[in-house]
Each structure stands twice: as structure tokens, then as C-alpha cells.
Amino acid sequence: MIQKSLFGTMPDGRKVYNYTFIDSKGQSVTISEYACAIIESKVLAQDGKLYDVTLGYDTLNEYLQDTRNFGAIVGRYANRIALGQFTLNGVTYHLERNNGRNTLHGGVQSFRKKLFTSTLKDNCVEFKLESPDLDCGFPGNFTLIERASFIDGALKMEYEYICDKDTPASITNHNYFNLNGHGNGSILNHELIINAARYCKADNELLAAWPPVNVEGTPFDFRSTKKIIDGIFTYSPELINAKGGYDHCYETPEHDKPAAIMKGDKTGITLEVYSDMPALQFYSGNSIGHTPGKNGAYYNDHEGFALECQQFPNAMNIIEPSCPNVIIKAGQLTKCYITYKFA
């Protein structure tokens, strides 16, 4: 079942609607037309109760003011781009710099600040965005469609995009989860698996370095179950530089298994993340700050995590054959997906 409801009104008068997907067990996910943001995720725990495991806000106005990307879609290019620029077909494109000298998640007014149009289908909702040429500095008129469905505890987001000029593209979702329930304290005792043998080191600006290196013998090895806090307490210089936690990109080449599995230490709720994209950014909520959230909650550092499936960061500026291509050609229809499966 899918229910549509009015969320609020944009400053220019456009109405914003939310869609709530309800599965056969009474679990639900709410997604907004604004930023395609996941507003709420109510899932069953071991005690038989529903917990909302998504960090977020009560009102549209709070999402309009948000700087932490709570629940939002990210594009035209996820993660960091060095010096906020790249050269393509002999032209250097200058982007919005919003992370020191660099561009993060597409810039200040990127997809996470856009209102999508929506169409209700039989078992999904289709969200659509038209991004004009040089939007945030990126070339070409870019069309993005997200098809969202929620069936048997699995939220699937299927992305389809095309552009009339060559352009780099990397789309992801930036939901913050707390599997003990939003506002219910730290996620540092959550248990994590990341099915990746290599990760990208991060420099002092948190730019991902190429090529990826082996995780073995490092705090970045989550190939077997480990609590997040156990890695952070190694006091690795890389983790200290990332403000005391993880903000690192993993190579996830095996798409027949989940890229990551996270388990809440209090509720037993498990999240499996699936995608056909080559990389996964793990962020342990190092800079959430003291942020007012839903239902009177306040969110602090390490009280939410993000697992962002994506293309490799800054890949359009890496001139090495081993780095996957992230440039879509003019007229090239591209598809990818992310699935969050709760149990």
C-alpha cells in the first residue's frame, strides 16, 4: 500500500507531497518529493515493536535549511571532487565549492536541494528531476528518475539517468540510520560487515586516494563482524583526521552479496545494503553536531551512520586505466540501484 500526503509548501508556492509505503507486516518507509529524501523508516525489532531508524526532521522548512543531507538523494556527483573542477572534452568546468577547496555531493544547490515531480505507479513511485546545463557547474541537460518501492522490508531505489552532453555522474542516497531508533543514542556499538578487501585512503581534506589499498591489518577491515567502536578505538591517524571516525570509500566488486550489513546492538534490527555500483562510502556520523530532529530528539556525533553506494570519488580527475570510467556519453541511458533490506 502507498499513501500520499501533503508535507508543505515551497517558498515559491509549489506543494510538496510525501509517499508512505507500507508492507504486509506493517513496516513503512516515507519518501518526500523534496530531495527524494527518506523521511521515516519504521521497521520491526526483535521485541516486536516498530522503530523509526531514520534521522530526520518534522517539517519541510527544516529540510530546506538542512546542511547534513538527512535522507536526501545526492547528485550530480556524490562525494568529493578535488578543487571543485574537472576537465572534459577540452573544457574545464568549475563547480560550487562547499567543502573547503573542494566540491562535496554536487555543490550547495545540488539534487539534495531540489523538488522532484512524482507519479504513483502500481507498486512504486517514480520521482523525476530535470537538471539544466551548468546546474551547479555540470555540463548538459540531465534527467534523473528514481523508482522507489518497499516490499517485505526491502526499500529499492532504482535510478535511471541520461544527459545531452558528456558528463560525470554518480547518484546515491544519503540516509542516516540508527538501528536502535533515531534519537536513541550512539551507533558505535552497532556491528558491521563490509564485503570489501580494499578501501581508498583519505588525505587531510578527506579526498579519496587512488588506487585502493588492502584493508587487511587495518582498522578499515570489516570483512568479518566488528563493532564500529572497536575500529575507532585504534586511534588511527586516518580516523582522527576524519574527526574521530569513518568517512572512507570501499571497493565493493561482488554484487551477488550485500555490500554491507549493519546490526543494531539494542534492537537486533539488521540492515543489508545491496547495489550494482562499484564503491561504498561508510560514514559514522562524525560531524552531526547537536542537531534538533524529529519528535523533540537531538542528534549528536556518532548517533547516525550512512552507507552510500556510489561511483568512486573524484574519479573524473584520476588519469589511470585502473580507475573505472564515470563519464556518461551524451544520450547514454544509465541505470543503477540501491536496496536497503531490513530484518
PDB file of N, CA, C and O in Angstrom, residues 281-325:
ATOM      1  N   GLN A 281      30.685   4.347   0.413  1.00  0.00           N
ATOM      2  CA  GLN A 281      31.229   5.255   1.414  1.00  0.00           C
ATOM      3  C   GLN A 281      30.590   4.932   2.760  1.00  0.00           C
ATOM      4  O   GLN A 281      29.365   4.931   2.902  1.00  0.00           O
ATOM      5  N   PHE A 282      31.443   4.648   3.750  1.00  0.00           N
ATOM      6  CA  PHE A 282      30.953   4.423   5.115  1.00  0.00           C
ATOM      7  C   PHE A 282      31.255   5.662   5.929  1.00  0.00           C
ATOM      8  O   PHE A 282      32.402   6.071   6.075  1.00  0.00           O
ATOM      9  N   TYR A 283      30.198   6.273   6.466  1.00  0.00           N
ATOM     10  CA  TYR A 283      30.328   7.471   7.291  1.00  0.00           C
ATOM     11  C   TYR A 283      29.702   7.191   8.649  1.00  0.00           C
ATOM     12  O   TYR A 283      28.532   6.797   8.728  1.00  0.00           O
ATOM     13  N   SER A 284      30.474   7.397   9.710  1.00  0.00           N
ATOM     14  CA  SER A 284      29.998   7.062  11.056  1.00  0.00           C
ATOM     15  C   SER A 284      29.446   8.276  11.809  1.00  0.00           C
ATOM     16  O   SER A 284      29.404   8.277  13.043  1.00  0.00           O
ATOM     17  N   GLY A 285      28.997   9.283  11.063  1.00  0.00           N
ATOM     18  CA  GLY A 285      28.310  10.414  11.693  1.00  0.00           C
ATOM     19  C   GLY A 285      29.206  11.261  12.567  1.00  0.00           C
ATOM     20  O   GLY A 285      28.782  11.730  13.632  1.00  0.00           O
ATOM     21  N   ASN A 286      30.431  11.513  12.105  1.00  0.00           N
ATOM     22  CA  ASN A 286      31.428  12.183  12.933  1.00  0.00           C
ATOM     23  C   ASN A 286      31.128  13.665  13.183  1.00  0.00           C
ATOM     24  O   ASN A 286      31.645  14.237  14.139  1.00  0.00           O
ATOM     25  N   SER A 287      30.341  14.279  12.306  1.00  0.00           N
ATOM     26  CA  SER A 287      30.111  15.730  12.389  1.00  0.00           C
ATOM     27  C   SER A 287      28.628  16.074  12.404  1.00  0.00           C
ATOM     28  O   SER A 287      28.216  17.101  11.860  1.00  0.00           O
ATOM     29  N   ILE A 288      27.827  15.237  13.025  1.00  0.00           N
ATOM     30  CA  ILE A 288      26.395  15.551  13.122  1.00  0.00           C
ATOM     31  C   ILE A 288      26.168  16.763  14.014  1.00  0.00           C
ATOM     32  O   ILE A 288      25.264  17.565  13.789  1.00  0.00           O
ATOM     33  N   GLY A 289      27.009  16.880  15.045  1.00  0.00           N
ATOM     34  CA  GLY A 289      26.862  18.011  15.963  1.00  0.00           C
ATOM     35  C   GLY A 289      25.703  17.796  16.913  1.00  0.00           C
ATOM     36  O   GLY A 289      25.333  16.661  17.230  1.00  0.00           O
ATOM     37  N   HIS A 290      25.115  18.875  17.384  1.00  0.00           N
ATOM     38  CA  HIS A 290      23.951  18.806  18.280  1.00  0.00           C
ATOM     39  C   HIS A 290      22.772  19.346  17.500  1.00  0.00           C
ATOM     40  O   HIS A 290      22.446  20.534  17.545  1.00  0.00           O
ATOM     41  N   THR A 291      22.129  18.452  16.742  1.00  0.00           N
ATOM     42  CA  THR A 291      21.140  18.853  15.747  1.00  0.00           C
ATOM     43  C   THR A 291      19.739  18.475  16.191  1.00  0.00           C
ATOM     44  O   THR A 291      19.480  17.302  16.484  1.00  0.00           O
ATOM     45  N   PRO A 292      18.799  19.426  16.242  1.00  0.00           N
ATOM     46  CA  PRO A 292      17.414  19.078  16.588  1.00  0.00           C
ATOM     47  C   PRO A 292      16.780  18.259  15.476  1.00  0.00           C
ATOM     48  O   PRO A 292      16.895  18.590  14.293  1.00  0.00           O
ATOM     49  N   GLY A 293      16.094  17.163  15.853  1.00  0.00           N
ATOM     50  CA  GLY A 293      15.491  16.268  14.875  1.00  0.00           C
ATOM     51  C   GLY A 293      14.016  16.043  15.141  1.00  0.00           C
ATOM     52  O   GLY A 293      13.327  16.870  15.759  1.00  0.00           O
ATOM     53  N   LYS A 294      13.530  14.891  14.685  1.00  0.00           N
ATOM     54  CA  LYS A 294      12.100  14.574  14.791  1.00  0.00           C
ATOM     55  C   LYS A 294      11.663  14.345  16.232  1.00  0.00           C
ATOM     56  O   LYS A 294      12.426  13.847  17.060  1.00  0.00           O
ATOM     57  N   ASN A 295      10.414  14.692  16.490  1.00  0.00           N
ATOM     58  CA  ASN A 295       9.748  14.357  17.761  1.00  0.00           C
ATOM     59  C   ASN A 295      10.526  14.821  18.988  1.00  0.00           C
ATOM     60  O   ASN A 295      10.547  14.137  20.023  1.00  0.00           O
ATOM     61  N   GLY A 296      11.191  15.972  18.877  1.00  0.00           N
ATOM     62  CA  GLY A 296      11.919  16.529  20.012  1.00  0.00           C
ATOM     63  C   GLY A 296      13.283  15.919  20.247  1.00  0.00           C
ATOM     64  O   GLY A 296      13.954  16.281  21.225  1.00  0.00           O
ATOM     65  N   ALA A 297      13.720  15.016  19.392  1.00  0.00           N
ATOM     66  CA  ALA A 297      15.032  14.381  19.555  1.00  0.00           C
ATOM     67  C   ALA A 297      16.148  15.344  19.170  1.00  0.00           C
ATOM     68  O   ALA A 297      15.950  16.262  18.375  1.00  0.00           O
ATOM     69  N   TYR A 298      17.319  15.114  19.745  1.00  0.00           N
ATOM     70  CA  TYR A 298      18.542  15.790  19.320  1.00  0.00           C
ATOM     71  C   TYR A 298      19.534  14.726  18.875  1.00  0.00           C
ATOM     72  O   TYR A 298      19.677  13.690  19.533  1.00  0.00           O
ATOM     73  N   TYR A 299      20.192  14.980  17.749  1.00  0.00           N
ATOM     74  CA  TYR A 299      21.169  14.042  17.214  1.00  0.00           C
ATOM     75  C   TYR A 299      22.571  14.600  17.434  1.00  0.00           C
ATOM     76  O   TYR A 299      22.861  15.749  17.080  1.00  0.00           O
ATOM     77  N   ASN A 300      23.435  13.768  17.976  1.00  0.00           N
ATOM     78  CA  ASN A 300      24.815  14.149  18.244  1.00  0.00           C
ATOM     79  C   ASN A 300      25.780  13.312  17.409  1.00  0.00           C
ATOM     80  O   ASN A 300      25.367  12.375  16.722  1.00  0.00           O
ATOM     81  N   ASP A 301      27.055  13.666  17.465  1.00  0.00           N
ATOM     82  CA  ASP A 301      28.059  12.906  16.719  1.00  0.00           C
ATOM     83  C   ASP A 301      27.942  11.416  17.036  1.00  0.00           C
ATOM     84  O   ASP A 301      27.710  11.023  18.193  1.00  0.00           O
ATOM     85  N   HIS A 302      28.099  10.593  16.015  1.00  0.00           N
ATOM     86  CA  HIS A 302      28.053   9.129  16.129  1.00  0.00           C
ATOM     87  C   HIS A 302      26.690   8.605  16.575  1.00  0.00           C
ATOM     88  O   HIS A 302      26.603   7.517  17.156  1.00  0.00           O
ATOM     89  N   GLU A 303      25.620   9.359  16.278  1.00  0.00           N
ATOM     90  CA  GLU A 303      24.273   8.861  16.574  1.00  0.00           C
ATOM     91  C   GLU A 303      23.513   8.521  15.293  1.00  0.00           C
ATOM     92  O   GLU A 303      22.308   8.309  15.317  1.00  0.00           O
ATOM     93  N   GLY A 304      24.236   8.451  14.191  1.00  0.00           N
ATOM     94  CA  GLY A 304      23.690   8.015  12.913  1.00  0.00           C
ATOM     95  C   GLY A 304      24.837   7.626  12.003  1.00  0.00           C
ATOM     96  O   GLY A 304      25.958   8.120  12.160  1.00  0.00           O
ATOM     97  N   PHE A 305      24.573   6.712  11.073  1.00  0.00           N
ATOM     98  CA  PHE A 305      25.602   6.293  10.111  1.00  0.00           C
ATOM     99  C   PHE A 305      25.003   6.324   8.716  1.00  0.00           C
ATOM    100  O   PHE A 305      23.778   6.247   8.532  1.00  0.00           O
ATOM    101  N   ALA A 306      25.869   6.433   7.725  1.00  0.00           N
ATOM    102  CA  ALA A 306      25.446   6.380   6.326  1.00  0.00           C
ATOM    103  C   ALA A 306      26.287   5.346   5.590  1.00  0.00           C
ATOM    104  O   ALA A 306      27.494   5.225   5.835  1.00  0.00           O
ATOM    105  N   LEU A 307      25.637   4.580   4.718  1.00  0.00           N
ATOM    106  CA  LEU A 307      26.306   3.617   3.830  1.00  0.00           C
ATOM    107  C   LEU A 307      25.875   4.001   2.411  1.00  0.00           C
ATOM    108  O   LEU A 307      24.768   3.675   1.987  1.00  0.00           O
ATOM    109  N   GLU A 308      26.755   4.719   1.707  1.00  0.00           N
ATOM    110  CA  GLU A 308      26.404   5.371   0.448  1.00  0.00           C
ATOM    111  C   GLU A 308      27.017   4.626  -0.740  1.00  0.00           C
ATOM    112  O   GLU A 308      28.217   4.739  -0.994  1.00  0.00           O
ATOM    113  N   CYS A 309      26.210   3.881  -1.473  1.00  0.00           N
ATOM    114  CA  CYS A 309      26.673   3.190  -2.676  1.00  0.00           C
ATOM    115  C   CYS A 309      26.818   4.220  -3.795  1.00  0.00           C
ATOM    116  O   CYS A 309      25.930   5.049  -4.003  1.00  0.00           O
ATOM    117  N   GLN A 310      27.924   4.162  -4.536  1.00  0.00           N
ATOM    118  CA  GLN A 310      28.235   5.236  -5.475  1.00  0.00           C
ATOM    119  C   GLN A 310      29.338   4.825  -6.446  1.00  0.00           C
ATOM    120  O   GLN A 310      29.869   3.714  -6.373  1.00  0.00           O
ATOM    121  N   GLN A 311      29.684   5.766  -7.338  1.00  0.00           N
ATOM    122  CA  GLN A 311      30.896   5.651  -8.140  1.00  0.00           C
ATOM    123  C   GLN A 311      32.075   6.137  -7.292  1.00  0.00           C
ATOM    124  O   GLN A 311      31.889   6.724  -6.220  1.00  0.00           O
ATOM    125  N   PHE A 312      33.294   5.901  -7.770  1.00  0.00           N
ATOM    126  CA  PHE A 312      34.446   6.324  -6.974  1.00  0.00           C
ATOM    127  C   PHE A 312      34.558   7.848  -6.925  1.00  0.00           C
ATOM    128  O   PHE A 312      34.358   8.531  -7.934  1.00  0.00           O
ATOM    129  N   PRO A 313      34.876   8.393  -5.742  1.00  0.00           N
ATOM    130  CA  PRO A 313      35.007   9.848  -5.603  1.00  0.00           C
ATOM    131  C   PRO A 313      36.114  10.401  -6.502  1.00  0.00           C
ATOM    132  O   PRO A 313      37.154   9.759  -6.694  1.00  0.00           O
ATOM    133  N   ASN A 314      35.875  11.596  -7.049  1.00  0.00           N
ATOM    134  CA  ASN A 314      36.892  12.340  -7.804  1.00  0.00           C
ATOM    135  C   ASN A 314      37.436  11.569  -9.000  1.00  0.00           C
ATOM    136  O   ASN A 314      38.499  11.903  -9.536  1.00  0.00           O
ATOM    137  N   ALA A 315      36.716  10.547  -9.455  1.00  0.00           N
ATOM    138  CA  ALA A 315      37.254   9.652 -10.488  1.00  0.00           C
ATOM    139  C   ALA A 315      37.467  10.365 -11.822  1.00  0.00           C
ATOM    140  O   ALA A 315      38.326   9.959 -12.614  1.00  0.00           O
ATOM    141  N   MET A 316      36.706  11.423 -12.089  1.00  0.00           N
ATOM    142  CA  MET A 316      36.876  12.143 -13.360  1.00  0.00           C
ATOM    143  C   MET A 316      38.219  12.861 -13.431  1.00  0.00           C
ATOM    144  O   MET A 316      38.677  13.267 -14.499  1.00  0.00           O
ATOM    145  N   ASN A 317      38.892  13.024 -12.271  1.00  0.00           N
ATOM    146  CA  ASN A 317      40.203  13.680 -12.230  1.00  0.00           C
ATOM    147  C   ASN A 317      41.359  12.690 -12.081  1.00  0.00           C
ATOM    148  O   ASN A 317      42.503  13.115 -11.941  1.00  0.00           O
ATOM    149  N   ILE A 318      41.045  11.396 -12.092  1.00  0.00           N
ATOM    150  CA  ILE A 318      42.088  10.375 -11.934  1.00  0.00           C
ATOM    151  C   ILE A 318      42.428   9.804 -13.301  1.00  0.00           C
ATOM    152  O   ILE A 318      41.588   9.162 -13.939  1.00  0.00           O
ATOM    153  N   ILE A 319      43.642  10.039 -13.744  1.00  0.00           N
ATOM    154  CA  ILE A 319      44.054   9.589 -15.079  1.00  0.00           C
ATOM    155  C   ILE A 319      44.864   8.302 -14.916  1.00  0.00           C
ATOM    156  O   ILE A 319      46.096   8.288 -14.978  1.00  0.00           O
ATOM    157  N   GLU A 320      44.172   7.225 -14.643  1.00  0.00           N
ATOM    158  CA  GLU A 320      44.790   5.905 -14.519  1.00  0.00           C
ATOM    159  C   GLU A 320      43.835   4.886 -15.118  1.00  0.00           C
ATOM    160  O   GLU A 320      42.636   4.916 -14.829  1.00  0.00           O
ATOM    161  N   PRO A 321      44.335   3.970 -15.941  1.00  0.00           N
ATOM    162  CA  PRO A 321      43.455   2.974 -16.575  1.00  0.00           C
ATOM    163  C   PRO A 321      42.681   2.124 -15.578  1.00  0.00           C
ATOM    164  O   PRO A 321      41.594   1.637 -15.892  1.00  0.00           O
ATOM    165  N   SER A 322      43.232   1.955 -14.365  1.00  0.00           N
ATOM    166  CA  SER A 322      42.581   1.093 -13.378  1.00  0.00           C
ATOM    167  C   SER A 322      41.362   1.743 -12.746  1.00  0.00           C
ATOM    168  O   SER A 322      40.554   1.061 -12.103  1.00  0.00           O
ATOM    169  N   CYS A 323      41.194   3.049 -12.907  1.00  0.00           N
ATOM    170  CA  CYS A 323      40.062   3.749 -12.295  1.00  0.00           C
ATOM    171  C   CYS A 323      38.840   3.628 -13.200  1.00  0.00           C
ATOM    172  O   CYS A 323      38.901   3.992 -14.382  1.00  0.00           O
ATOM    173  N   PRO A 324      37.721   3.144 -12.679  1.00  0.00           N
ATOM    174  CA  PRO A 324      36.526   2.980 -13.512  1.00  0.00           C
ATOM    175  C   PRO A 324      36.056   4.296 -14.132  1.00  0.00           C
ATOM    176  O   PRO A 324      36.152   5.360 -13.513  1.00  0.00           O
ATOM    177  N   ASN A 325      35.554   4.213 -15.338  1.00  0.00           N
ATOM    178  CA  ASN A 325      35.036   5.383 -16.032  1.00  0.00           C
ATOM    179  C   ASN A 325      33.748   5.873 -15.377  1.00  0.00           C
ATOM    180  O   ASN A 325      32.863   5.086 -15.054  1.00  0.00           O
TER     181      ASN A 325
END
